Amino acid sequence: LVRVVALTVTLLVPVLNELRGLKAIMPQTPHVDQVLIVDGGSTDGSVEWCLAQGYEVVHQTGGPGVRQAYLDAWPKVRGDVVVTFSPDGNSDPERLDSVLTHMRLFSEYDMLIVSRYLFWAHSEDDTPLTRAANWALTRLVNLLFGATYTDALVMYRAYRRWVPEKLGILDLRSARWERQVGRYISWEPMLSIRAAKAGMRVKELPGHEPARIGAKRPGWLLPESRIHHFRCGIAFLRLMAEERWL
C-alpha cells in the first residue's frame, strides 16, 4: 500500500508588476491551502488583482531582491510544504500537481526541484549563453559539494517548511553581503548547496520552463529579463567560494 501523507501547502509567489502574468497563470494553479503573494512595490494593479482573488499579500519592506521578498513573507507562511513559484510564466502550473503528489507520496524527500534540464525538460527562456552558464554553475556545485543536480539554480521547487531554518537560510548576513550577493541570487542556490552539504534528501523532477509572458523571443546571448545575469553569476561564484572554503 502507498501511504499518502496529509500536508498543507503554501504557494509562495514573489511579484513585481506581474499583472499580465498573474491573470494568465494563477487561475491555472491547483488549489492549495495558502497562496502567499509577496509584492516588491508593484504599480500596475498586481496587488489589487491578487487581493480581489482572495490571496494573502505581504508587502516587501526589507530591501530589493527575491531573497528579501522571501524573508519578509516567511513569518506568514503556514504550510507544511512551501512551493516557490514564478507568476511570469516560467513556472509551469500544470507541473504543480505532480510536484505536490511526490511530496505527499514520498515523505522521505526534504526538497524537490523542478529541473529545466532533466531528461526531456528544457527552458524556452534559455539562450546558448544562459544554458551554458546554468550547466557550468550546476556542475561546479556538484563538484564542490558532492551533489548530482541537473539544475541547482531554478526557483520552482518544493521543500519542507523547516528546511530553510535548519540550513540557516533565514539568517541575515551583513548589509554589504545582502547588497552584493543576496539581492541578486535569491536563496535557491544556497538551498541547493547547503542541502547537499547537510546530506538532505533531494529529488529532481523534469519540468519544462515556458517563456516569460510578454518577453521577446530570446536570441543568442541574454534573454529579456529583470535578472542582472552577470551580477548574478558573480554573486553565485562568491557564494560557492564562501560555502566551500570559508
PDB file of C-alpha atoms in Angstrom:
ATOM      1  CA  LEU A   1       0.000   0.000   0.000  1.00  0.00           C
ATOM      2  CA  VAL A   2       1.120   3.535  -0.756  1.00  0.00           C
ATOM      3  CA  ARG A   3       0.843   5.864   2.207  1.00  0.00           C
ATOM      4  CA  VAL A   4      -0.282   9.358   1.274  1.00  0.00           C
ATOM      5  CA  VAL A   5       0.875  11.950   3.803  1.00  0.00           C
ATOM      6  CA  ALA A   6      -1.529  14.780   4.570  1.00  0.00           C
ATOM      7  CA  LEU A   7       0.364  18.014   4.084  1.00  0.00           C
ATOM      8  CA  THR A   8      -0.688  21.638   3.950  1.00  0.00           C
ATOM      9  CA  VAL A   9       0.868  23.668   1.158  1.00  0.00           C
ATOM     10  CA  THR A  10       1.870  27.310   0.782  1.00  0.00           C
ATOM     11  CA  LEU A  11       2.440  28.658  -2.720  1.00  0.00           C
ATOM     12  CA  LEU A  12       4.944  31.489  -2.250  1.00  0.00           C
ATOM     13  CA  VAL A  13       4.803  33.925  -5.162  1.00  0.00           C
ATOM     14  CA  PRO A  14       7.150  36.945  -5.474  1.00  0.00           C
ATOM     15  CA  VAL A  15       5.624  39.711  -7.573  1.00  0.00           C
ATOM     16  CA  LEU A  16       6.767  42.980  -9.118  1.00  0.00           C
ATOM     17  CA  ASN A  17       4.451  44.406 -11.778  1.00  0.00           C
ATOM     18  CA  GLU A  18       3.298  40.994 -12.994  1.00  0.00           C
ATOM     19  CA  LEU A  19      -0.392  41.710 -13.598  1.00  0.00           C
ATOM     20  CA  ARG A  20      -0.404  40.174 -17.079  1.00  0.00           C
ATOM     21  CA  GLY A  21       1.305  37.008 -15.883  1.00  0.00           C
ATOM     22  CA  LEU A  22      -0.801  36.736 -12.748  1.00  0.00           C
ATOM     23  CA  LYS A  23      -4.030  36.850 -14.747  1.00  0.00           C
ATOM     24  CA  ALA A  24      -2.773  34.233 -17.196  1.00  0.00           C
ATOM     25  CA  ILE A  25      -1.053  31.818 -14.785  1.00  0.00           C
ATOM     26  CA  MET A  26      -2.656  31.889 -11.353  1.00  0.00           C
ATOM     27  CA  PRO A  27      -6.117  30.655 -12.450  1.00  0.00           C
ATOM     28  CA  GLN A  28      -4.348  27.543 -13.804  1.00  0.00           C
ATOM     29  CA  THR A  29      -2.766  26.588 -10.477  1.00  0.00           C
ATOM     30  CA  PRO A  30      -4.455  23.808  -8.498  1.00  0.00           C
ATOM     31  CA  HIS A  31      -5.979  24.564  -5.124  1.00  0.00           C
ATOM     32  CA  VAL A  32      -3.509  24.830  -2.250  1.00  0.00           C
ATOM     33  CA  ASP A  33      -4.032  25.741   1.376  1.00  0.00           C
ATOM     34  CA  GLN A  34      -2.351  29.149   1.161  1.00  0.00           C
ATOM     35  CA  VAL A  35      -1.372  31.411  -1.720  1.00  0.00           C
ATOM     36  CA  LEU A  36       1.013  33.996  -0.319  1.00  0.00           C
ATOM     37  CA  ILE A  37       1.922  36.880  -2.613  1.00  0.00           C
ATOM     38  CA  VAL A  38       4.930  38.988  -1.651  1.00  0.00           C
ATOM     39  CA  ASP A  39       4.919  42.242  -3.570  1.00  0.00           C
ATOM     40  CA  GLY A  40       8.041  44.272  -4.232  1.00  0.00           C
ATOM     41  CA  GLY A  41       6.266  47.557  -4.964  1.00  0.00           C
ATOM     42  CA  SER A  42       4.019  46.916  -7.953  1.00  0.00           C
ATOM     43  CA  THR A  43       2.320  49.873  -9.613  1.00  0.00           C
ATOM     44  CA  ASP A  44       0.394  48.019 -12.336  1.00  0.00           C
ATOM     45  CA  GLY A  45      -2.538  46.748 -10.272  1.00  0.00           C
ATOM     46  CA  SER A  46      -0.948  43.417  -9.332  1.00  0.00           C
ATOM     47  CA  VAL A  47      -1.688  43.846  -5.632  1.00  0.00           C
ATOM     48  CA  GLU A  48      -5.284  44.885  -6.197  1.00  0.00           C
ATOM     49  CA  TRP A  49      -5.897  41.927  -8.503  1.00  0.00           C
ATOM     50  CA  CYS A  50      -4.390  39.465  -6.017  1.00  0.00           C
ATOM     51  CA  LEU A  51      -6.490  40.811  -3.164  1.00  0.00           C
ATOM     52  CA  ALA A  52      -9.596  40.505  -5.326  1.00  0.00           C
ATOM     53  CA  GLN A  53      -8.806  36.812  -5.814  1.00  0.00           C
ATOM     54  CA  GLY A  54      -8.605  36.296  -2.064  1.00  0.00           C
ATOM     55  CA  TYR A  55      -4.834  35.796  -1.956  1.00  0.00           C
ATOM     56  CA  GLU A  56      -2.831  36.927   1.038  1.00  0.00           C
ATOM     57  CA  VAL A  57      -0.451  39.771   0.200  1.00  0.00           C
ATOM     58  CA  VAL A  58       2.718  40.732   2.059  1.00  0.00           C
ATOM     59  CA  HIS A  59       4.499  43.954   1.133  1.00  0.00           C
ATOM     60  CA  GLN A  60       8.251  43.679   0.761  1.00  0.00           C
ATOM     61  CA  THR A  61       9.844  46.258   3.027  1.00  0.00           C
ATOM     62  CA  GLY A  62      13.304  44.925   3.883  1.00  0.00           C
ATOM     63  CA  GLY A  63      15.029  45.835   0.627  1.00  0.00           C
ATOM     64  CA  PRO A  64      15.208  44.700  -3.011  1.00  0.00           C
ATOM     65  CA  GLY A  65      15.612  41.191  -4.374  1.00  0.00           C
ATOM     66  CA  VAL A  66      13.726  37.899  -4.221  1.00  0.00           C
ATOM     67  CA  ARG A  67      15.678  36.693  -1.190  1.00  0.00           C
ATOM     68  CA  GLN A  68      14.438  39.679   0.785  1.00  0.00           C
ATOM     69  CA  ALA A  69      10.925  39.036  -0.508  1.00  0.00           C
ATOM     70  CA  TYR A  70      11.032  35.529   0.953  1.00  0.00           C
ATOM     71  CA  LEU A  71      12.441  36.794   4.245  1.00  0.00           C
ATOM     72  CA  ASP A  72       9.672  39.375   4.564  1.00  0.00           C
ATOM     73  CA  ALA A  73       6.982  36.810   3.764  1.00  0.00           C
ATOM     74  CA  TRP A  74       8.313  33.907   5.825  1.00  0.00           C
ATOM     75  CA  PRO A  75       6.606  34.769   9.145  1.00  0.00           C
ATOM     76  CA  LYS A  76       3.244  34.463   7.320  1.00  0.00           C
ATOM     77  CA  VAL A  77       3.955  31.018   5.818  1.00  0.00           C
ATOM     78  CA  ARG A  78       1.628  28.352   7.266  1.00  0.00           C
ATOM     79  CA  GLY A  79       2.084  25.326   5.017  1.00  0.00           C
ATOM     80  CA  ASP A  80       3.968  22.160   5.909  1.00  0.00           C
ATOM     81  CA  VAL A  81       5.424  22.389   2.396  1.00  0.00           C
ATOM     82  CA  VAL A  82       6.440  25.586   0.599  1.00  0.00           C
ATOM     83  CA  VAL A  83       6.485  25.866  -3.189  1.00  0.00           C
ATOM     84  CA  THR A  84       8.308  28.865  -4.627  1.00  0.00           C
ATOM     85  CA  PHE A  85       6.590  29.822  -7.853  1.00  0.00           C
ATOM     86  CA  SER A  86       7.128  32.497 -10.502  1.00  0.00           C
ATOM     87  CA  PRO A  87       3.940  34.124 -11.849  1.00  0.00           C
ATOM     88  CA  ASP A  88       5.601  35.419 -15.024  1.00  0.00           C
ATOM     89  CA  GLY A  89       5.050  32.190 -16.959  1.00  0.00           C
ATOM     90  CA  ASN A  90       8.383  30.499 -16.215  1.00  0.00           C
ATOM     91  CA  SER A  91       6.844  28.146 -13.621  1.00  0.00           C
ATOM     92  CA  ASP A  92       4.507  25.710 -15.366  1.00  0.00           C
ATOM     93  CA  PRO A  93       1.286  25.466 -13.315  1.00  0.00           C
ATOM     94  CA  GLU A  94       0.473  22.094 -14.885  1.00  0.00           C
ATOM     95  CA  ARG A  95       3.521  20.597 -13.132  1.00  0.00           C
ATOM     96  CA  LEU A  96       2.388  21.659  -9.665  1.00  0.00           C
ATOM     97  CA  ASP A  97       0.041  18.711  -9.085  1.00  0.00           C
ATOM     98  CA  SER A  98       2.864  16.279  -9.835  1.00  0.00           C
ATOM     99  CA  VAL A  99       5.222  18.147  -7.505  1.00  0.00           C
ATOM    100  CA  LEU A 100       2.756  18.022  -4.626  1.00  0.00           C
ATOM    101  CA  THR A 101       1.872  14.375  -5.292  1.00  0.00           C
ATOM    102  CA  HIS A 102       5.543  13.436  -4.986  1.00  0.00           C
ATOM    103  CA  MET A 103       5.894  15.351  -1.725  1.00  0.00           C
ATOM    104  CA  ARG A 104       2.822  13.608  -0.304  1.00  0.00           C
ATOM    105  CA  LEU A 105       3.658  10.100  -1.509  1.00  0.00           C
ATOM    106  CA  PHE A 106       7.375  10.155  -0.778  1.00  0.00           C
ATOM    107  CA  SER A 107       7.729  11.584   2.701  1.00  0.00           C
ATOM    108  CA  GLU A 108      11.484  10.883   2.701  1.00  0.00           C
ATOM    109  CA  TYR A 109      12.132  13.881   0.426  1.00  0.00           C
ATOM    110  CA  ASP A 110      13.132  17.128   2.098  1.00  0.00           C
ATOM    111  CA  MET A 111      13.190  19.097  -1.148  1.00  0.00           C
ATOM    112  CA  LEU A 112      12.001  18.544  -4.699  1.00  0.00           C
ATOM    113  CA  ILE A 113      13.456  20.587  -7.567  1.00  0.00           C
ATOM    114  CA  VAL A 114      11.658  21.064 -10.884  1.00  0.00           C
ATOM    115  CA  SER A 115      14.676  20.779 -13.161  1.00  0.00           C
ATOM    116  CA  ARG A 116      14.744  22.501 -16.525  1.00  0.00           C
ATOM    117  CA  TYR A 117      17.466  20.133 -17.773  1.00  0.00           C
ATOM    118  CA  LEU A 118      16.492  16.649 -16.573  1.00  0.00           C
ATOM    119  CA  PHE A 119      15.516  14.148 -19.280  1.00  0.00           C
ATOM    120  CA  TRP A 120      13.125  15.811 -21.735  1.00  0.00           C
ATOM    121  CA  ALA A 121      12.836  19.150 -19.927  1.00  0.00           C
ATOM    122  CA  HIS A 122      14.108  22.405 -21.400  1.00  0.00           C
ATOM    123  CA  SER A 123      13.708  26.146 -20.993  1.00  0.00           C
ATOM    124  CA  GLU A 124      12.128  28.330 -23.646  1.00  0.00           C
ATOM    125  CA  ASP A 125      13.780  31.321 -21.985  1.00  0.00           C
ATOM    126  CA  ASP A 126      17.278  29.938 -22.456  1.00  0.00           C
ATOM    127  CA  THR A 127      19.818  31.216 -24.926  1.00  0.00           C
ATOM    128  CA  PRO A 128      23.001  29.301 -25.749  1.00  0.00           C
ATOM    129  CA  LEU A 129      24.816  31.557 -23.270  1.00  0.00           C
ATOM    130  CA  THR A 130      22.409  31.130 -20.354  1.00  0.00           C
ATOM    131  CA  ARG A 131      22.105  27.393 -20.996  1.00  0.00           C
ATOM    132  CA  ALA A 132      25.887  27.030 -20.872  1.00  0.00           C
ATOM    133  CA  ALA A 133      26.123  29.206 -17.751  1.00  0.00           C
ATOM    134  CA  ASN A 134      23.434  27.234 -15.914  1.00  0.00           C
ATOM    135  CA  TRP A 135      25.151  23.979 -16.893  1.00  0.00           C
ATOM    136  CA  ALA A 136      28.567  25.224 -15.723  1.00  0.00           C
ATOM    137  CA  LEU A 137      27.342  26.622 -12.404  1.00  0.00           C
ATOM    138  CA  THR A 138      25.365  23.493 -11.607  1.00  0.00           C
ATOM    139  CA  ARG A 139      28.387  21.315 -12.420  1.00  0.00           C
ATOM    140  CA  LEU A 140      30.505  23.446 -10.095  1.00  0.00           C
ATOM    141  CA  VAL A 141      28.002  22.892  -7.286  1.00  0.00           C
ATOM    142  CA  ASN A 142      28.150  19.151  -7.929  1.00  0.00           C
ATOM    143  CA  LEU A 143      31.940  19.142  -7.994  1.00  0.00           C
ATOM    144  CA  LEU A 144      32.433  21.254  -4.870  1.00  0.00           C
ATOM    145  CA  PHE A 145      29.672  19.814  -2.713  1.00  0.00           C
ATOM    146  CA  GLY A 146      29.246  16.228  -3.888  1.00  0.00           C
ATOM    147  CA  ALA A 147      25.780  16.738  -5.387  1.00  0.00           C
ATOM    148  CA  THR A 148      24.185  15.293  -8.519  1.00  0.00           C
ATOM    149  CA  TYR A 149      21.919  18.155  -9.593  1.00  0.00           C
ATOM    150  CA  THR A 150      20.966  18.939 -13.153  1.00  0.00           C
ATOM    151  CA  ASP A 151      19.543  22.343 -12.130  1.00  0.00           C
ATOM    152  CA  ALA A 152      20.822  23.942  -8.927  1.00  0.00           C
ATOM    153  CA  LEU A 153      19.507  27.434  -9.644  1.00  0.00           C
ATOM    154  CA  VAL A 154      15.830  27.182 -10.597  1.00  0.00           C
ATOM    155  CA  MET A 155      13.183  28.902  -8.454  1.00  0.00           C
ATOM    156  CA  TYR A 156      10.482  26.285  -8.998  1.00  0.00           C
ATOM    157  CA  ARG A 157      10.860  23.829  -6.130  1.00  0.00           C
ATOM    158  CA  ALA A 158       9.077  22.468  -3.056  1.00  0.00           C
ATOM    159  CA  TYR A 159      10.531  21.875   0.385  1.00  0.00           C
ATOM    160  CA  ARG A 160       9.512  21.252   3.969  1.00  0.00           C
ATOM    161  CA  ARG A 161       8.902  24.464   5.859  1.00  0.00           C
ATOM    162  CA  TRP A 162      11.640  23.640   8.371  1.00  0.00           C
ATOM    163  CA  VAL A 163      14.342  23.279   5.705  1.00  0.00           C
ATOM    164  CA  PRO A 164      15.371  26.969   5.320  1.00  0.00           C
ATOM    165  CA  GLU A 165      15.625  27.422   9.085  1.00  0.00           C
ATOM    166  CA  LYS A 166      17.641  24.238   9.579  1.00  0.00           C
ATOM    167  CA  LEU A 167      20.042  25.260   6.816  1.00  0.00           C
ATOM    168  CA  GLY A 168      20.476  28.799   8.135  1.00  0.00           C
ATOM    169  CA  ILE A 169      18.895  30.349   5.041  1.00  0.00           C
ATOM    170  CA  LEU A 170      16.814  32.731   7.157  1.00  0.00           C
ATOM    171  CA  ASP A 171      19.845  34.169   8.930  1.00  0.00           C
ATOM    172  CA  LEU A 172      20.575  37.732   7.912  1.00  0.00           C
ATOM    173  CA  ARG A 173      24.098  38.386   6.714  1.00  0.00           C
ATOM    174  CA  SER A 174      25.956  41.689   6.734  1.00  0.00           C
ATOM    175  CA  ALA A 175      24.362  44.615   4.918  1.00  0.00           C
ATOM    176  CA  ARG A 176      27.213  44.502   2.413  1.00  0.00           C
ATOM    177  CA  TRP A 177      26.679  40.794   1.701  1.00  0.00           C
ATOM    178  CA  GLU A 178      22.961  41.222   1.273  1.00  0.00           C
ATOM    179  CA  ARG A 179      23.569  44.145  -1.087  1.00  0.00           C
ATOM    180  CA  GLN A 180      26.243  42.442  -3.209  1.00  0.00           C
ATOM    181  CA  VAL A 181      25.105  38.810  -3.113  1.00  0.00           C
ATOM    182  CA  GLY A 182      21.707  38.245  -1.529  1.00  0.00           C
ATOM    183  CA  ARG A 183      19.744  40.645  -3.692  1.00  0.00           C
ATOM    184  CA  TYR A 184      20.966  39.015  -6.918  1.00  0.00           C
ATOM    185  CA  ILE A 185      20.633  35.277  -6.388  1.00  0.00           C
ATOM    186  CA  SER A 186      17.623  34.758  -4.126  1.00  0.00           C
ATOM    187  CA  TRP A 187      18.030  31.737  -1.829  1.00  0.00           C
ATOM    188  CA  GLU A 188      17.517  28.798  -4.208  1.00  0.00           C
ATOM    189  CA  PRO A 189      21.255  28.376  -4.963  1.00  0.00           C
ATOM    190  CA  MET A 190      22.031  28.452  -1.251  1.00  0.00           C
ATOM    191  CA  LEU A 191      19.307  25.876  -0.623  1.00  0.00           C
ATOM    192  CA  SER A 192      20.870  23.599  -3.238  1.00  0.00           C
ATOM    193  CA  ILE A 193      24.375  23.991  -1.816  1.00  0.00           C
ATOM    194  CA  ARG A 194      23.508  23.653   1.853  1.00  0.00           C
ATOM    195  CA  ALA A 195      21.108  20.767   1.285  1.00  0.00           C
ATOM    196  CA  ALA A 196      23.965  18.901  -0.415  1.00  0.00           C
ATOM    197  CA  LYS A 197      26.371  19.758   2.415  1.00  0.00           C
ATOM    198  CA  ALA A 198      23.846  18.601   5.018  1.00  0.00           C
ATOM    199  CA  GLY A 199      23.080  15.361   3.198  1.00  0.00           C
ATOM    200  CA  MET A 200      19.394  16.187   2.834  1.00  0.00           C
ATOM    201  CA  ARG A 201      17.140  14.047   0.707  1.00  0.00           C
ATOM    202  CA  VAL A 202      16.596  15.903  -2.555  1.00  0.00           C
ATOM    203  CA  LYS A 203      14.876  14.722  -5.721  1.00  0.00           C
ATOM    204  CA  GLU A 204      14.597  16.359  -9.125  1.00  0.00           C
ATOM    205  CA  LEU A 205      11.610  16.123 -11.449  1.00  0.00           C
ATOM    206  CA  PRO A 206      11.820  17.226 -15.082  1.00  0.00           C
ATOM    207  CA  GLY A 207       9.832  20.367 -15.746  1.00  0.00           C
ATOM    208  CA  HIS A 208       9.535  22.398 -18.918  1.00  0.00           C
ATOM    209  CA  GLU A 209      10.084  26.137 -18.389  1.00  0.00           C
ATOM    210  CA  PRO A 210       7.774  28.157 -20.653  1.00  0.00           C
ATOM    211  CA  ALA A 211       8.789  31.549 -21.955  1.00  0.00           C
ATOM    212  CA  ARG A 212       8.203  34.572 -19.787  1.00  0.00           C
ATOM    213  CA  ILE A 213       4.853  36.145 -20.630  1.00  0.00           C
ATOM    214  CA  GLY A 214       5.263  39.285 -22.704  1.00  0.00           C
ATOM    215  CA  ALA A 215       9.015  38.848 -23.216  1.00  0.00           C
ATOM    216  CA  LYS A 216      10.675  38.924 -26.599  1.00  0.00           C
ATOM    217  CA  ARG A 217      11.928  35.677 -28.088  1.00  0.00           C
ATOM    218  CA  PRO A 218      15.438  35.081 -26.689  1.00  0.00           C
ATOM    219  CA  GLY A 219      18.388  35.478 -29.035  1.00  0.00           C
ATOM    220  CA  TRP A 220      21.911  34.101 -28.701  1.00  0.00           C
ATOM    221  CA  LEU A 221      23.197  35.998 -25.697  1.00  0.00           C
ATOM    222  CA  LEU A 222      20.852  37.045 -22.883  1.00  0.00           C
ATOM    223  CA  PRO A 223      17.055  36.832 -22.773  1.00  0.00           C
ATOM    224  CA  GLU A 224      14.859  39.792 -21.906  1.00  0.00           C
ATOM    225  CA  SER A 225      14.640  39.649 -18.130  1.00  0.00           C
ATOM    226  CA  ARG A 226      14.735  41.626 -14.892  1.00  0.00           C
ATOM    227  CA  ILE A 227      17.662  39.466 -13.838  1.00  0.00           C
ATOM    228  CA  HIS A 228      21.115  41.058 -13.857  1.00  0.00           C
ATOM    229  CA  HIS A 229      22.757  37.979 -15.376  1.00  0.00           C
ATOM    230  CA  PHE A 230      26.417  38.909 -14.966  1.00  0.00           C
ATOM    231  CA  ARG A 231      25.957  40.199 -11.419  1.00  0.00           C
ATOM    232  CA  CYS A 232      24.017  37.033 -10.592  1.00  0.00           C
ATOM    233  CA  GLY A 233      26.847  34.899 -11.953  1.00  0.00           C
ATOM    234  CA  ILE A 234      29.468  36.739  -9.933  1.00  0.00           C
ATOM    235  CA  ALA A 235      27.312  36.587  -6.796  1.00  0.00           C
ATOM    236  CA  PHE A 236      26.825  32.848  -7.254  1.00  0.00           C
ATOM    237  CA  LEU A 237      30.553  32.237  -7.663  1.00  0.00           C
ATOM    238  CA  ARG A 238      31.197  34.213  -4.486  1.00  0.00           C
ATOM    239  CA  LEU A 239      28.553  32.217  -2.651  1.00  0.00           C
ATOM    240  CA  MET A 240      30.093  28.917  -3.731  1.00  0.00           C
ATOM    241  CA  ALA A 241      33.559  30.048  -2.648  1.00  0.00           C
ATOM    242  CA  GLU A 242      32.258  31.115   0.770  1.00  0.00           C
ATOM    243  CA  GLU A 243      30.314  27.876   1.277  1.00  0.00           C
ATOM    244  CA  ARG A 244      33.274  25.734   0.244  1.00  0.00           C
ATOM    245  CA  TRP A 245      36.272  27.433   1.806  1.00  0.00           C
ATOM    246  CA  LEU A 246      35.134  29.887   4.492  1.00  0.00           C
TER     247      LEU A 246
END
